[in-house]
């Protein structure tokens, strides 16, 4: 299996391909992060899906846009472990993430999930665009915060045991400060050379605001 794969349980066409180069210009309407390490695009019989990833030290940021013409279901899967801060940024769709989460996640809900592998069924309504912003972490990046945030320490114990889990017992909606950080990540407009320091700073601020 590659990094991840997308499959239609209903026999729809999904052609996922890596883009050879990142878009040259960044605009508010762009479906890609600035200075991405990887950009992927899926042409589908029900619309299109765009994914971009910035890979930093101990984390990676994933921005996804789903432009859906008609109702559809898509299974996303990977055999790799995923430690993910997840946010439905614009509109929400239903998921059935095996052993982790199920249902329609509210817009701007933030949660830290862990799964030793992923099998997630997403169900989209038609004639809508969806945006999601996720940050994937290496456990080592989170461990320095565990002493100050016991809830995170208990969560990381599950991660080390390779048990499915999530950080919070009740849904958490992004505070105005968290929302501002998420938006600043999506709207980064400085040079590619500054991107590593900028994204690293924003991700660490995001972690602290999530845990406080």
Tab-separated table of C-alpha atoms in Angstrom, residues 3-94:
chain	number	residue	atom	x	y	z
A	3	UNK	CA	0.972	6.519	1.583
A	4	UNK	CA	-2.805	6.120	1.482
A	5	UNK	CA	-5.401	4.919	-0.969
A	6	UNK	CA	-8.917	5.980	-1.879
A	7	UNK	CA	-11.550	3.461	-2.916
A	8	UNK	CA	-15.217	3.782	-3.814
A	9	UNK	CA	-17.409	1.083	-2.238
A	10	UNK	CA	-19.941	1.832	-4.980
A	11	UNK	CA	-17.655	1.329	-7.967
A	12	UNK	CA	-17.134	5.021	-8.735
A	13	UNK	CA	-13.986	6.091	-10.589
A	14	UNK	CA	-11.203	7.601	-8.444
A	15	UNK	CA	-7.896	8.395	-10.167
A	16	UNK	CA	-5.418	9.634	-7.537
A	17	UNK	CA	-2.164	11.084	-8.861
A	18	UNK	CA	0.767	13.077	-7.520
A	19	UNK	CA	1.251	16.466	-9.143
A	20	UNK	CA	4.776	16.960	-10.513
A	21	UNK	CA	5.051	20.556	-9.359
A	22	UNK	CA	3.290	22.762	-6.814
A	23	UNK	CA	1.085	25.610	-8.082
A	24	UNK	CA	3.225	28.672	-8.754
A	25	UNK	CA	0.940	31.203	-7.089
A	26	UNK	CA	-0.982	31.157	-3.841
A	27	UNK	CA	-4.451	32.683	-3.735
A	28	UNK	CA	-7.335	32.421	-1.234
A	29	UNK	CA	-9.117	30.115	-3.702
A	30	UNK	CA	-6.164	27.748	-4.106
A	31	UNK	CA	-6.830	24.131	-3.102
A	32	UNK	CA	-3.203	23.733	-1.970
A	33	UNK	CA	-1.016	24.808	0.937
A	34	UNK	CA	1.832	27.208	0.280
A	35	UNK	CA	5.260	25.557	-0.075
A	36	UNK	CA	3.871	21.994	-0.070
A	37	UNK	CA	6.124	18.973	0.145
A	38	UNK	CA	3.545	16.908	-1.734
A	39	UNK	CA	0.446	17.677	-3.788
A	40	UNK	CA	-2.068	15.064	-4.917
A	41	UNK	CA	-5.193	15.308	-7.044
A	42	UNK	CA	-7.981	12.799	-7.548
A	43	UNK	CA	-10.248	12.990	-10.576
A	44	UNK	CA	-13.513	11.240	-9.675
A	45	UNK	CA	-16.733	10.401	-11.457
A	46	UNK	CA	-18.535	12.427	-8.750
A	47	UNK	CA	-16.195	15.445	-8.539
A	48	UNK	CA	-12.583	16.060	-7.561
A	49	UNK	CA	-10.354	15.926	-4.492
A	50	UNK	CA	-7.151	17.860	-3.863
A	51	UNK	CA	-4.597	17.134	-1.132
A	52	UNK	CA	-1.462	19.010	-0.168
A	53	UNK	CA	1.025	18.230	2.566
A	54	UNK	CA	3.771	20.240	4.198
A	55	UNK	CA	6.238	17.938	5.995
A	56	UNK	CA	8.002	19.544	8.949
A	57	UNK	CA	10.196	18.271	11.782
A	58	UNK	CA	7.976	15.896	13.762
A	59	UNK	CA	4.733	16.916	12.054
A	60	UNK	CA	3.024	17.239	8.707
A	61	UNK	CA	0.153	19.528	7.750
A	62	UNK	CA	-2.519	18.163	5.409
A	63	UNK	CA	-4.998	20.452	3.661
A	64	UNK	CA	-7.738	18.725	1.684
A	65	UNK	CA	-10.421	20.085	-0.607
A	66	UNK	CA	-13.324	17.931	-1.782
A	67	UNK	CA	-15.385	19.422	-4.629
A	68	UNK	CA	-18.336	17.040	-4.798
A	69	UNK	CA	-20.898	17.208	-7.606
A	70	UNK	CA	-23.217	14.494	-6.331
A	71	UNK	CA	-23.549	12.318	-3.239
A	72	UNK	CA	-20.760	9.791	-2.908
A	73	UNK	CA	-18.943	7.499	-0.495
A	74	UNK	CA	-15.174	7.105	-0.328
A	75	UNK	CA	-13.012	4.792	1.768
A	76	UNK	CA	-9.628	6.151	2.789
A	77	UNK	CA	-7.146	3.642	4.162
A	78	UNK	CA	-3.535	3.215	5.125
A	79	UNK	CA	-1.582	0.565	6.968
A	80	UNK	CA	0.517	3.256	8.650
A	81	UNK	CA	-0.199	4.566	12.175
A	82	UNK	CA	-1.824	7.997	12.299
A	83	UNK	CA	-1.622	10.497	15.167
A	84	UNK	CA	-3.764	13.327	13.887
A	85	UNK	CA	-5.205	16.635	14.989
A	86	UNK	CA	-8.320	16.830	12.845
A	87	UNK	CA	-10.585	19.729	11.888
A	88	UNK	CA	-13.481	20.040	9.447
A	89	UNK	CA	-12.694	23.574	8.337
A	90	UNK	CA	-15.548	24.255	5.900
A	91	UNK	CA	-18.723	22.152	5.780
A	92	UNK	CA	-18.762	18.693	7.306
A	93	UNK	CA	-19.306	15.172	6.082
A	94	UNK	CA	-20.058	11.906	7.845
